[in-house]
C-alpha cells in the first residue's frame, strides 16, 4: 500500500472541531506530527489524528494554509534551530520574510496572529513560530509605550503609584530611552 | 475566547523578546501593563543581554548586586561608547626617582573584578617590582576605596633587568586572590595578593618533575615568557611558557608547598631546531584540549599542542589556501610572540574555542582556527599604516578587538561579523545619512534601498535611511587612538607591551607601555558645559573617580593622556593595501565646548563622541 499522503487532523479542544485534510509533506513542518508519524503505522494514520489546542478552527486553517504553501521548504528537526530564549544564544540576525509570508502576516488581525503563535508553539512548527514572534516584535520595535498599547490592544492596569515608580525606572535604561525622549 | 498579547503563554512572549533589538523597545514594552512588566523584569532583560551580546560573558546577577536590567543598561551603554569612540586615558607613572632606578621596564598587567564585592584588583610588573592597586566601588556619589601595594624586588636581592617580571596573572586562592609571576631569571612563584601580606611567597613552581635535578639543568634558569590559567571548574591548570618547553602545573590549594610540573613538553627536539629559536607564549585553547604556541625563529611560528589519550602532541596551525589567496599573506613570516589571543564565540560553560588571533611582523593580524581552516578565518591590517606592528591583542567576544604595538597608541578593530546590537537602533528614525562621512580608503559606500526613507517600517522590513546605513561597516570604520601628547611631555620613545581588563563588561582596561601603565575608561563626554554633575562613566561597573591621583607613598603619580583619533578604515588586509592614500584627519579630543552644550538633536546622531565633534560637521548636514 502506498504511504498515506493526506492526513486528517481535528482539534478536540472543544467539541465539534472541523476535520482538516493536510498533505503529509506540509504537515511534517510540525514537530508534533513528525513524532506521531514515527510512532504510528500507516494504518493508524487513516484515522483522524486528534490535536488539542485552545485555538479556533479559523486560526488552525491559517496555520495549515502556511504549512501547505511552505510544504517544500526544508523541515527543521529538533537539533536544528537553536535560537531560544534560554541561556544559549547564537549570533542574531533578523529572519527574512518572503513576499508571500509578508502578505500572509499582513492580512492577519491580531486575534488570528495570536492564534497562529499558540498553534505553532503547540504543533512545534519552528519556522512559523519564529516568523510570527518576529512579526510581533517588529510591531513593537521603535514604538513608545502608548503606541504599543494601542497597536497590541493592551490596557494599562497599573495603579497611579506603580505608574510613577515605573516612570522613574525608565531613567535607568539611560543610554537609549533618555535620548529618545529628548528628541 | 479572544486572545490578547498579554494572555499568551510566557514562552511565546520570550521569543518575541528575543527579536527586540534595542533596550528602548524592551523598556517600552515593559511599561505597558503589569504582566509584561513582571515578565520583562524577571526574564526579559536576561533574554535581551544573551541575544544582543551573545559572545560576551556577562556576570550572572545572582552572584552580585545587579539586576539583569542593570547589566543590559551597562552593556548597551558600553557598546555605544565603543562605537562612538568615547574612550579616555590616564597614565600611571612611577615617581622620577623610582623610574630612574628601574629604567624603561616593559610593564605587564593583569586585572580582576569581583562582582560581589565590587572590588577591582590591577597588578603590574614594574621591572623587578610588583605593584597592585585595589579599588572598591561604594555606590553612587561615594569615593571608591583604594589601596596600593608593592613588592619591592630590591628587598629580596633582585636586580633590575635580570630579575624583571616577564608575565603576571591573578588567580583565586584560598577564598581571596593570589598572583603568579614569571621572571626573566626563570623564577615562577605564587604570591599572596592579600593586602595584609601582599607579595608573600606562597609557593614556588619548580622547573623539573624531580626537584633534585633542578639546579643542574640549564632550563631551570630559562625565562618564563608567559602564563595562562585554565579553570575547568575542578582543578586549575597553569601553562607556563619557558624558553624551550611548556610546563603544566596544577595550582596548589590549601597548604602551601613547592610544586613540580605535572607535564613538561620539551620543544628542543622537534620545534626549536635553531639555537636562537624560543617559545614566546602558550595559551590554553578548547577548554584544555589544546595549547596554542608562538615560536620565535621557527619555520612554523604558530603551532599547537593537542591532548589525546596518548599525551600531548605538537602540530603546526592550519593553513588556509583561501585566506592566503584572498588576503595575500604568506605563512612563512615572523609572529609577534606576545600577541596570541583566543576569540570566544560563546560565554560561560561553552567557552572552549579553537579560534585564535595573532599578530605578525608583516603588519597583519590573523584570525584562524588552529586545527582546520574555517569560515571565520580572516586577516586584518591597519589600512592607513599597513606596516605598523602589533605587539599585543585583546578581544571582546566577537564584537571587537584592541591592538597595541609600536608607538603609544591603540587601535580598535571591528571583527566585521554581523552584530546583534547597534546602539543606533535605540535612536529615532531619520532620513539622512550618518555623518560625518567616514574615512574609508578601500571600502566602497554601501548602496541602500532605503534611499531617503525617514521612518522605519519594521513590519514590512523597511528600515529608514539612517538606521540602515548606521549598521553598515562603512559607517563604522576602525579607529586608532594616539596618546603621544603625554609622551612629548615625558620625552621617551615607547610602545604598548600588554593589554588587560577585568572582564568583558568592565568599562576600564589597562595598557602596559614602556615604563608606565595607562588606564583606559569608556567615558562619554557630557553635553553640558561645564559638566560637573553629568554621569559620564558606566553606572554599574565604572569607577566615577577613576582619575583620582594615587596616594602619596604609592610611588606613582598620574597624568591625563588626551587622545587624538584617526579613523583608519575597514581593517581588512589586501593586496593594494600598500598603495598611497589620502591621510585621514587626526581629530584631537577637545572635550565639551560652549557650542556643544545643550545636546542638539543632530548631536546625538553624530558618529563620534561630542569631544571629537566639529561645528563644520553640522554645517554640511544642515545646508
mmCIF file of N, CA and C in Angstrom, chain A residues 14 54-55 83-92 95 102 106 111 114-115 117-118 121 129-130 133-145 148-149 152-159 162-163 166 169-177 179-180 182-183, chain B residues 1-6 8-9 11-12 14-16 18-25 27-34 36-37 41 45-47 50-52 54 69 73 76-77 80 346 350 398 418-421 423 426-428 458-460 527 535 539 601 604:
data_model
loop_
_atom_site.group_PDB
_atom_site.id
_atom_site.type_symbol
_atom_site.label_atom_id
_atom_site.label_comp_id
_atom_site.label_asym_id
_atom_site.label_seq_id
_atom_site.Cartn_x
_atom_site.Cartn_y
_atom_site.Cartn_z
ATOM 1 N N UNK A 14 -12.410 21.761 21.811
ATOM 2 C CA UNK A 14 -13.843 21.939 22.053
ATOM 3 C C UNK A 14 -14.570 20.965 21.135
ATOM 4 N N UNK A 54 -6.052 25.422 22.358
ATOM 5 C CA UNK A 54 -7.070 26.451 22.529
ATOM 6 C C UNK A 54 -7.007 27.470 21.392
ATOM 7 N N UNK A 55 -7.394 27.014 20.213
ATOM 8 C CA UNK A 55 -7.338 27.867 19.020
ATOM 9 C C UNK A 55 -8.570 27.539 18.181
ATOM 10 N N UNK A 83 17.834 29.102 18.107
ATOM 11 C CA UNK A 83 17.552 30.432 18.632
ATOM 12 C C UNK A 83 16.495 30.333 19.707
ATOM 13 N N UNK A 84 16.912 30.390 20.951
ATOM 14 C CA UNK A 84 15.959 30.197 22.021
ATOM 15 C C UNK A 84 16.114 31.242 23.096
ATOM 16 N N UNK A 85 15.119 31.400 23.911
ATOM 17 C CA UNK A 85 15.178 32.398 24.965
ATOM 18 C C UNK A 85 15.985 31.933 26.174
ATOM 19 N N UNK A 86 16.438 30.698 26.166
ATOM 20 C CA UNK A 86 17.240 30.224 27.296
ATOM 21 C C UNK A 86 18.625 30.855 27.213
ATOM 22 N N UNK A 87 19.529 30.356 28.006
ATOM 23 C CA UNK A 87 20.839 30.981 28.055
ATOM 24 C C UNK A 87 21.693 30.713 26.820
ATOM 25 N N UNK A 88 21.274 29.745 26.027
ATOM 26 C CA UNK A 88 22.032 29.533 24.804
ATOM 27 C C UNK A 88 21.689 30.662 23.842
ATOM 28 N N UNK A 89 22.689 31.122 23.163
ATOM 29 C CA UNK A 89 22.432 32.216 22.242
ATOM 30 C C UNK A 89 23.288 32.038 20.995
ATOM 31 N N UNK A 90 22.798 32.570 19.913
ATOM 32 C CA UNK A 90 23.545 32.479 18.665
ATOM 33 C C UNK A 90 23.668 33.881 18.100
ATOM 34 N N UNK A 91 24.549 34.021 17.148
ATOM 35 C CA UNK A 91 24.645 35.318 16.506
ATOM 36 C C UNK A 91 23.317 35.631 15.847
ATOM 37 N N UNK A 92 22.764 36.746 16.202
ATOM 38 C CA UNK A 92 21.404 37.057 15.835
ATOM 39 C C UNK A 92 21.363 37.724 14.478
ATOM 40 N N UNK A 95 15.046 37.442 10.841
ATOM 41 C CA UNK A 95 14.561 36.493 9.847
ATOM 42 C C UNK A 95 14.104 37.274 8.630
ATOM 43 N N UNK A 102 5.056 37.840 3.902
ATOM 44 C CA UNK A 102 4.679 39.217 4.238
ATOM 45 C C UNK A 102 3.182 39.415 4.050
ATOM 46 N N UNK A 106 0.565 40.162 6.972
ATOM 47 C CA UNK A 106 -0.100 41.464 6.868
ATOM 48 C C UNK A 106 -1.615 41.337 6.949
ATOM 49 N N UNK A 111 -6.102 38.862 16.546
ATOM 50 C CA UNK A 111 -6.647 37.612 17.075
ATOM 51 C C UNK A 111 -6.059 36.407 16.331
ATOM 52 N N UNK A 114 -2.275 35.869 17.126
ATOM 53 C CA UNK A 114 -2.002 35.205 18.404
ATOM 54 C C UNK A 114 -2.374 33.738 18.337
ATOM 55 N N UNK A 115 -3.475 33.432 17.623
ATOM 56 C CA UNK A 115 -3.863 32.023 17.488
ATOM 57 C C UNK A 115 -2.791 31.233 16.751
ATOM 58 N N UNK A 117 0.399 31.921 16.728
ATOM 59 C CA UNK A 117 1.531 31.732 17.639
ATOM 60 C C UNK A 117 1.272 30.561 18.582
ATOM 61 N N UNK A 118 0.044 30.510 19.133
ATOM 62 C CA UNK A 118 -0.291 29.441 20.078
ATOM 63 C C UNK A 118 -0.262 28.086 19.379
ATOM 64 N N UNK A 121 3.270 27.071 18.324
ATOM 65 C CA UNK A 121 4.014 26.638 19.506
ATOM 66 C C UNK A 121 3.612 25.218 19.885
ATOM 67 N N UNK A 129 6.525 29.646 13.895
ATOM 68 C CA UNK A 129 6.578 30.188 15.251
ATOM 69 C C UNK A 129 7.559 31.367 15.311
ATOM 70 N N UNK A 130 8.730 31.172 14.724
ATOM 71 C CA UNK A 130 9.751 32.226 14.761
ATOM 72 C C UNK A 130 9.345 33.435 13.928
ATOM 73 N N UNK A 133 6.695 35.343 15.902
ATOM 74 C CA UNK A 133 7.233 36.126 17.020
ATOM 75 C C UNK A 133 8.015 37.328 16.504
ATOM 76 N N UNK A 134 8.754 37.108 15.425
ATOM 77 C CA UNK A 134 9.482 38.231 14.834
ATOM 78 C C UNK A 134 8.494 39.297 14.341
ATOM 79 N N UNK A 135 7.371 38.842 13.800
ATOM 80 C CA UNK A 135 6.375 39.787 13.290
ATOM 81 C C UNK A 135 5.818 40.639 14.426
ATOM 82 N N UNK A 136 5.523 40.002 15.562
ATOM 83 C CA UNK A 136 5.029 40.758 16.718
ATOM 84 C C UNK A 136 6.117 41.721 17.197
ATOM 85 N N UNK A 137 7.358 41.221 17.268
ATOM 86 C CA UNK A 137 8.465 42.076 17.712
ATOM 87 C C UNK A 137 8.593 43.284 16.785
ATOM 88 N N UNK A 138 8.421 43.066 15.492
ATOM 89 C CA UNK A 138 8.522 44.174 14.534
ATOM 90 C C UNK A 138 7.460 45.241 14.764
ATOM 91 N N UNK A 139 6.303 44.802 15.277
ATOM 92 C CA UNK A 139 5.256 45.781 15.571
ATOM 93 C C UNK A 139 5.639 46.625 16.785
ATOM 94 N N UNK A 140 6.486 46.053 17.664
ATOM 95 C CA UNK A 140 6.875 46.739 18.899
ATOM 96 C C UNK A 140 8.095 47.631 18.690
ATOM 97 N N UNK A 141 8.993 47.188 17.803
ATOM 98 C CA UNK A 141 10.279 47.883 17.621
ATOM 99 C C UNK A 141 10.083 49.366 17.336
ATOM 100 N N UNK A 142 10.819 50.187 18.067
ATOM 101 C CA UNK A 142 10.834 51.623 17.809
ATOM 102 C C UNK A 142 9.589 52.370 18.275
ATOM 103 N N UNK A 143 8.665 51.663 18.943
ATOM 104 C CA UNK A 143 7.421 52.319 19.366
ATOM 105 C C UNK A 143 7.494 52.761 20.828
ATOM 106 N N UNK A 144 6.701 53.745 21.161
ATOM 107 C CA UNK A 144 6.602 54.156 22.561
ATOM 108 C C UNK A 144 5.607 53.244 23.274
ATOM 109 N N UNK A 145 5.611 53.335 24.617
ATOM 110 C CA UNK A 145 4.687 52.524 25.404
ATOM 111 C C UNK A 145 3.239 52.749 24.960
ATOM 112 N N UNK A 148 2.531 51.106 21.674
ATOM 113 C CA UNK A 148 2.439 49.643 21.800
ATOM 114 C C UNK A 148 1.076 49.253 22.379
ATOM 115 N N UNK A 149 0.646 49.997 23.394
ATOM 116 C CA UNK A 149 -0.664 49.702 23.988
ATOM 117 C C UNK A 149 -1.753 49.776 22.928
ATOM 118 N N UNK A 152 -1.273 46.852 20.096
ATOM 119 C CA UNK A 152 -1.486 45.493 20.554
ATOM 120 C C UNK A 152 -2.685 45.375 21.491
ATOM 121 N N UNK A 153 -3.435 46.458 21.596
ATOM 122 C CA UNK A 153 -4.661 46.417 22.378
ATOM 123 C C UNK A 153 -4.408 46.010 23.826
ATOM 124 N N UNK A 154 -3.449 46.691 24.454
ATOM 125 C CA UNK A 154 -3.111 46.404 25.848
ATOM 126 C C UNK A 154 -3.669 47.518 26.719
ATOM 127 N N UNK A 155 -4.387 47.140 27.768
ATOM 128 C CA UNK A 155 -4.907 48.134 28.701
ATOM 129 C C UNK A 155 -3.975 48.207 29.899
ATOM 130 N N UNK A 156 -3.595 49.411 30.245
ATOM 131 C CA UNK A 156 -2.714 49.578 31.393
ATOM 132 C C UNK A 156 -3.476 49.218 32.659
ATOM 133 N N UNK A 157 -2.918 48.351 33.496
ATOM 134 C CA UNK A 157 -3.564 48.002 34.753
ATOM 135 C C UNK A 157 -2.707 48.442 35.937
ATOM 136 N N UNK A 158 -1.816 49.400 35.698
ATOM 137 C CA UNK A 158 -1.015 49.933 36.801
ATOM 138 C C UNK A 158 -1.869 50.897 37.608
ATOM 139 N N UNK A 159 -1.691 50.899 38.939
ATOM 140 C CA UNK A 159 -2.299 51.969 39.710
ATOM 141 C C UNK A 159 -1.359 53.179 39.679
ATOM 142 N N UNK A 162 2.228 52.770 40.979
ATOM 143 C CA UNK A 162 3.090 51.927 40.140
ATOM 144 C C UNK A 162 3.522 52.687 38.891
ATOM 145 N N UNK A 163 2.580 53.392 38.333
ATOM 146 C CA UNK A 163 2.860 54.172 37.120
ATOM 147 C C UNK A 163 4.033 55.116 37.373
ATOM 148 N N UNK A 166 7.346 53.188 37.804
ATOM 149 C CA UNK A 166 7.858 52.689 36.532
ATOM 150 C C UNK A 166 8.452 53.817 35.698
ATOM 151 N N UNK A 169 11.879 54.225 36.872
ATOM 152 C CA UNK A 169 12.771 53.160 36.396
ATOM 153 C C UNK A 169 13.219 53.400 34.972
ATOM 154 N N UNK A 170 12.386 54.090 34.248
ATOM 155 C CA UNK A 170 12.650 54.375 32.845
ATOM 156 C C UNK A 170 14.014 55.039 32.704
ATOM 157 N N UNK A 171 14.339 55.910 33.663
ATOM 158 C CA UNK A 171 15.603 56.630 33.592
ATOM 159 C C UNK A 171 16.788 55.672 33.652
ATOM 160 N N UNK A 172 16.544 54.481 34.203
ATOM 161 C CA UNK A 172 17.634 53.521 34.340
ATOM 162 C C UNK A 172 18.223 53.092 33.007
ATOM 163 N N UNK A 173 17.355 52.814 32.077
ATOM 164 C CA UNK A 173 17.861 52.404 30.769
ATOM 165 C C UNK A 173 18.282 53.686 30.063
ATOM 166 N N UNK A 174 19.389 54.228 30.556
ATOM 167 C CA UNK A 174 19.647 55.608 30.208
ATOM 168 C C UNK A 174 20.216 55.801 28.812
ATOM 169 N N UNK A 175 20.860 54.792 28.290
ATOM 170 C CA UNK A 175 21.542 55.053 27.028
ATOM 171 C C UNK A 175 20.566 55.418 25.929
ATOM 172 N N UNK A 176 19.487 54.655 25.863
ATOM 173 C CA UNK A 176 18.622 54.812 24.711
ATOM 174 C C UNK A 176 17.383 55.651 24.990
ATOM 175 N N UNK A 177 16.637 55.251 26.024
ATOM 176 C CA UNK A 177 15.329 55.889 26.196
ATOM 177 C C UNK A 177 15.467 57.361 26.548
ATOM 178 N N UNK A 179 17.721 59.339 25.531
ATOM 179 C CA UNK A 179 17.993 60.018 24.275
ATOM 180 C C UNK A 179 16.720 60.140 23.455
ATOM 181 N N UNK A 180 15.984 59.034 23.437
ATOM 182 C CA UNK A 180 14.784 59.012 22.620
ATOM 183 C C UNK A 180 13.791 60.061 23.108
ATOM 184 N N UNK A 182 14.338 62.879 24.595
ATOM 185 C CA UNK A 182 14.717 64.261 24.318
ATOM 186 C C UNK A 182 14.323 64.684 22.909
ATOM 187 N N UNK A 183 14.273 63.712 22.038
ATOM 188 C CA UNK A 183 14.062 64.065 20.640
ATOM 189 C C UNK A 183 12.595 64.299 20.320
ATOM 190 N N UNK B 1 -12.685 31.958 22.963
ATOM 191 C CA UNK B 1 -12.252 33.150 23.702
ATOM 192 C C UNK B 1 -11.343 34.016 22.842
ATOM 193 N N UNK B 2 -11.235 35.280 23.208
ATOM 194 C CA UNK B 2 -10.369 36.185 22.459
ATOM 195 C C UNK B 2 -8.978 36.188 23.077
ATOM 196 N N UNK B 3 -7.997 36.018 22.226
ATOM 197 C CA UNK B 3 -6.629 36.060 22.731
ATOM 198 C C UNK B 3 -6.098 37.481 22.684
ATOM 199 N N UNK B 4 -5.336 37.825 23.723
ATOM 200 C CA UNK B 4 -4.623 39.097 23.765
ATOM 201 C C UNK B 4 -3.145 38.787 23.883
ATOM 202 N N UNK B 5 -2.324 39.766 23.518
ATOM 203 C CA UNK B 5 -0.890 39.550 23.661
ATOM 204 C C UNK B 5 -0.572 39.173 25.106
ATOM 205 N N UNK B 6 -1.267 39.847 26.016
ATOM 206 C CA UNK B 6 -0.969 39.639 27.428
ATOM 207 C C UNK B 6 -1.459 38.300 27.944
ATOM 208 N N UNK B 8 -0.945 35.501 26.155
ATOM 209 C CA UNK B 8 -0.117 34.451 25.558
ATOM 210 C C UNK B 8 0.786 33.836 26.629
ATOM 211 N N UNK B 9 1.102 32.525 26.462
ATOM 212 C CA UNK B 9 1.997 31.906 27.450
ATOM 213 C C UNK B 9 3.405 32.539 27.421
ATOM 214 N N UNK B 11 6.426 31.400 27.171
ATOM 215 C CA UNK B 11 7.482 31.033 26.213
ATOM 216 C C UNK B 11 7.280 31.693 24.853
ATOM 217 N N UNK B 12 6.035 32.017 24.495
ATOM 218 C CA UNK B 12 5.827 32.754 23.243
ATOM 219 C C UNK B 12 6.338 34.183 23.393
ATOM 220 N N UNK B 14 8.617 35.167 25.386
ATOM 221 C CA UNK B 14 10.080 35.126 25.437
ATOM 222 C C UNK B 14 10.661 35.253 24.032
ATOM 223 N N UNK B 15 10.064 34.514 23.104
ATOM 224 C CA UNK B 15 10.615 34.542 21.749
ATOM 225 C C UNK B 15 10.396 35.906 21.088
ATOM 226 N N UNK B 16 9.285 36.555 21.441
ATOM 227 C CA UNK B 16 9.084 37.919 20.942
ATOM 228 C C UNK B 16 10.207 38.813 21.468
ATOM 229 N N UNK B 18 13.183 37.955 22.233
ATOM 230 C CA UNK B 18 14.443 37.639 21.555
ATOM 231 C C UNK B 18 14.650 38.569 20.359
ATOM 232 N N UNK B 19 13.552 38.952 19.715
ATOM 233 C CA UNK B 19 13.659 39.717 18.473
ATOM 234 C C UNK B 19 13.663 41.231 18.685
ATOM 235 N N UNK B 20 13.581 41.669 19.935
ATOM 236 C CA UNK B 20 13.638 43.119 20.159
ATOM 237 C C UNK B 20 15.106 43.553 20.182
ATOM 238 N N UNK B 21 15.451 44.537 19.347
ATOM 239 C CA UNK B 21 16.865 44.831 19.129
ATOM 240 C C UNK B 21 17.367 46.062 19.863
ATOM 241 N N UNK B 22 16.517 46.691 20.678
ATOM 242 C CA UNK B 22 17.035 47.807 21.460
ATOM 243 C C UNK B 22 16.442 47.762 22.864
ATOM 244 N N UNK B 23 17.227 48.253 23.825
ATOM 245 C CA UNK B 23 16.759 48.300 25.216
ATOM 246 C C UNK B 23 15.542 49.212 25.311
ATOM 247 N N UNK B 24 15.488 50.187 24.416
ATOM 248 C CA UNK B 24 14.369 51.111 24.410
ATOM 249 C C UNK B 24 13.056 50.378 24.138
ATOM 250 N N UNK B 25 13.069 49.449 23.194
ATOM 251 C CA UNK B 25 11.860 48.686 22.882
ATOM 252 C C UNK B 25 11.456 47.785 24.046
ATOM 253 N N UNK B 27 12.146 48.188 27.142
ATOM 254 C CA UNK B 27 11.694 49.042 28.220
ATOM 255 C C UNK B 27 10.279 49.559 27.952
ATOM 256 N N UNK B 28 10.023 49.956 26.717
ATOM 257 C CA UNK B 28 8.691 50.459 26.362
ATOM 258 C C UNK B 28 7.636 49.362 26.543
ATOM 259 N N UNK B 29 7.978 48.147 26.150
ATOM 260 C CA UNK B 29 7.040 47.031 26.288
ATOM 261 C C UNK B 29 6.749 46.757 27.769
ATOM 262 N N UNK B 30 7.787 46.857 28.578
ATOM 263 C CA UNK B 30 7.611 46.522 29.997
ATOM 264 C C UNK B 30 6.714 47.538 30.704
ATOM 265 N N UNK B 31 6.554 48.711 30.143
ATOM 266 C CA UNK B 31 5.748 49.726 30.810
ATOM 267 C C UNK B 31 4.292 49.728 30.361
ATOM 268 N N UNK B 32 3.924 48.745 29.534
ATOM 269 C CA UNK B 32 2.553 48.742 29.025
ATOM 270 C C UNK B 32 1.553 48.223 30.057
ATOM 271 N N UNK B 33 1.916 47.163 30.784
ATOM 272 C CA UNK B 33 0.988 46.624 31.772
ATOM 273 C C UNK B 33 1.727 45.761 32.782
ATOM 274 N N UNK B 34 1.040 45.347 33.829
ATOM 275 C CA UNK B 34 1.660 44.611 34.930
ATOM 276 C C UNK B 34 2.314 43.310 34.482
ATOM 277 N N UNK B 36 3.391 42.248 31.573
ATOM 278 C CA UNK B 36 4.595 42.398 30.753
ATOM 279 C C UNK B 36 5.725 43.019 31.567
ATOM 280 N N UNK B 37 5.368 43.902 32.477
ATOM 281 C CA UNK B 37 6.394 44.495 33.329
ATOM 282 C C UNK B 37 7.085 43.407 34.145
ATOM 283 N N UNK B 41 10.979 42.180 33.761
ATOM 284 C CA UNK B 41 11.893 42.265 34.899
ATOM 285 C C UNK B 41 12.464 40.891 35.248
ATOM 286 N N UNK B 45 15.132 41.067 30.487
ATOM 287 C CA UNK B 45 16.445 41.695 30.353
ATOM 288 C C UNK B 45 17.544 40.664 30.169
ATOM 289 N N UNK B 46 17.370 39.513 30.811
ATOM 290 C CA UNK B 46 18.346 38.443 30.605
ATOM 291 C C UNK B 46 18.318 37.978 29.149
ATOM 292 N N UNK B 47 17.109 37.803 28.612
ATOM 293 C CA UNK B 47 16.974 37.383 27.213
ATOM 294 C C UNK B 47 17.614 38.424 26.297
ATOM 295 N N UNK B 50 21.496 38.189 26.581
ATOM 296 C CA UNK B 50 22.042 36.981 25.964
ATOM 297 C C UNK B 50 21.963 37.013 24.442
ATOM 298 N N UNK B 51 20.922 37.648 23.942
ATOM 299 C CA UNK B 51 20.748 37.642 22.484
ATOM 300 C C UNK B 51 21.401 38.822 21.788
ATOM 301 N N UNK B 52 21.523 39.934 22.474
ATOM 302 C CA UNK B 52 22.168 41.108 21.854
ATOM 303 C C UNK B 52 23.671 41.027 21.955
ATOM 304 N N UNK B 54 25.747 38.022 22.384
ATOM 305 C CA UNK B 54 25.864 36.573 22.578
ATOM 306 C C UNK B 54 27.280 36.092 22.866
ATOM 307 N N UNK B 69 18.485 44.037 34.368
ATOM 308 C CA UNK B 69 18.218 45.316 33.717
ATOM 309 C C UNK B 69 19.451 46.214 33.782
ATOM 310 N N UNK B 73 21.638 47.654 30.805
ATOM 311 C CA UNK B 73 21.924 49.087 30.733
ATOM 312 C C UNK B 73 23.417 49.326 30.494
ATOM 313 N N UNK B 76 24.615 48.010 26.865
ATOM 314 C CA UNK B 76 24.233 48.885 25.762
ATOM 315 C C UNK B 76 25.005 50.203 25.848
ATOM 316 N N UNK B 77 25.191 50.684 27.059
ATOM 317 C CA UNK B 77 25.932 51.933 27.255
ATOM 318 C C UNK B 77 27.374 51.776 26.763
ATOM 319 N N UNK B 80 27.655 51.588 23.009
ATOM 320 C CA UNK B 80 27.572 52.918 22.395
ATOM 321 C C UNK B 80 28.893 53.671 22.554
ATOM 322 N N UNK B 346 31.099 32.076 22.413
ATOM 323 C CA UNK B 346 30.035 31.932 23.409
ATOM 324 C C UNK B 346 30.601 32.175 24.800
ATOM 325 N N UNK B 350 30.385 27.093 27.651
ATOM 326 C CA UNK B 350 30.813 26.657 26.322
ATOM 327 C C UNK B 350 31.983 27.496 25.810
ATOM 328 N N UNK B 398 33.069 38.452 20.052
ATOM 329 C CA UNK B 398 33.189 38.646 18.608
ATOM 330 C C UNK B 398 32.832 40.078 18.238
ATOM 331 N N UNK B 418 28.477 40.011 11.564
ATOM 332 C CA UNK B 418 27.188 40.636 11.867
ATOM 333 C C UNK B 418 27.046 40.798 13.374
ATOM 334 N N UNK B 419 26.569 41.947 13.785
ATOM 335 C CA UNK B 419 26.397 42.191 15.202
ATOM 336 C C UNK B 419 24.927 42.200 15.551
ATOM 337 N N UNK B 420 24.620 41.787 16.781
ATOM 338 C CA UNK B 420 23.223 41.712 17.189
ATOM 339 C C UNK B 420 22.723 43.023 17.759
ATOM 340 N N UNK B 421 23.645 43.882 18.132
ATOM 341 C CA UNK B 421 23.218 45.133 18.750
ATOM 342 C C UNK B 421 23.955 46.313 18.138
ATOM 343 N N UNK B 423 23.835 50.501 18.825
ATOM 344 C CA UNK B 423 23.194 51.473 19.712
ATOM 345 C C UNK B 423 22.264 52.394 18.921
ATOM 346 N N UNK B 426 18.382 52.212 19.061
ATOM 347 C CA UNK B 426 17.609 52.843 20.116
ATOM 348 C C UNK B 426 17.342 54.315 19.877
ATOM 349 N N UNK B 427 17.874 54.851 18.799
ATOM 350 C CA UNK B 427 17.637 56.261 18.472
ATOM 351 C C UNK B 427 16.511 56.372 17.446
ATOM 352 N N UNK B 428 15.844 57.521 17.418
ATOM 353 C CA UNK B 428 14.726 57.675 16.487
ATOM 354 C C UNK B 428 15.165 57.633 15.014
ATOM 355 N N UNK B 458 9.157 48.535 10.315
ATOM 356 C CA UNK B 458 9.688 47.226 10.708
ATOM 357 C C UNK B 458 8.790 46.097 10.254
ATOM 358 N N UNK B 459 7.484 46.353 10.267
ATOM 359 C CA UNK B 459 6.547 45.288 9.904
ATOM 360 C C UNK B 459 6.774 44.863 8.452
ATOM 361 N N UNK B 460 7.118 45.824 7.605
ATOM 362 C CA UNK B 460 7.409 45.478 6.213
ATOM 363 C C UNK B 460 8.890 45.233 5.982
ATOM 364 N N UNK B 527 27.044 66.475 27.488
ATOM 365 C CA UNK B 527 26.582 67.504 26.562
ATOM 366 C C UNK B 527 26.252 68.796 27.314
ATOM 367 N N UNK B 535 26.582 62.207 34.547
ATOM 368 C CA UNK B 535 27.130 60.863 34.692
ATOM 369 C C UNK B 535 27.850 60.524 33.392
ATOM 370 N N UNK B 539 27.327 53.333 34.861
ATOM 371 C CA UNK B 539 26.696 53.480 36.171
ATOM 372 C C UNK B 539 26.786 52.236 37.052
ATOM 373 N N UNK B 601 19.632 68.098 18.655
ATOM 374 C CA UNK B 601 19.066 66.879 18.088
ATOM 375 C C UNK B 601 20.075 66.109 17.235
ATOM 376 N N UNK B 604 23.260 63.932 18.770
ATOM 377 C CA UNK B 604 23.115 62.536 19.161
ATOM 378 C C UNK B 604 23.395 61.611 17.980
#
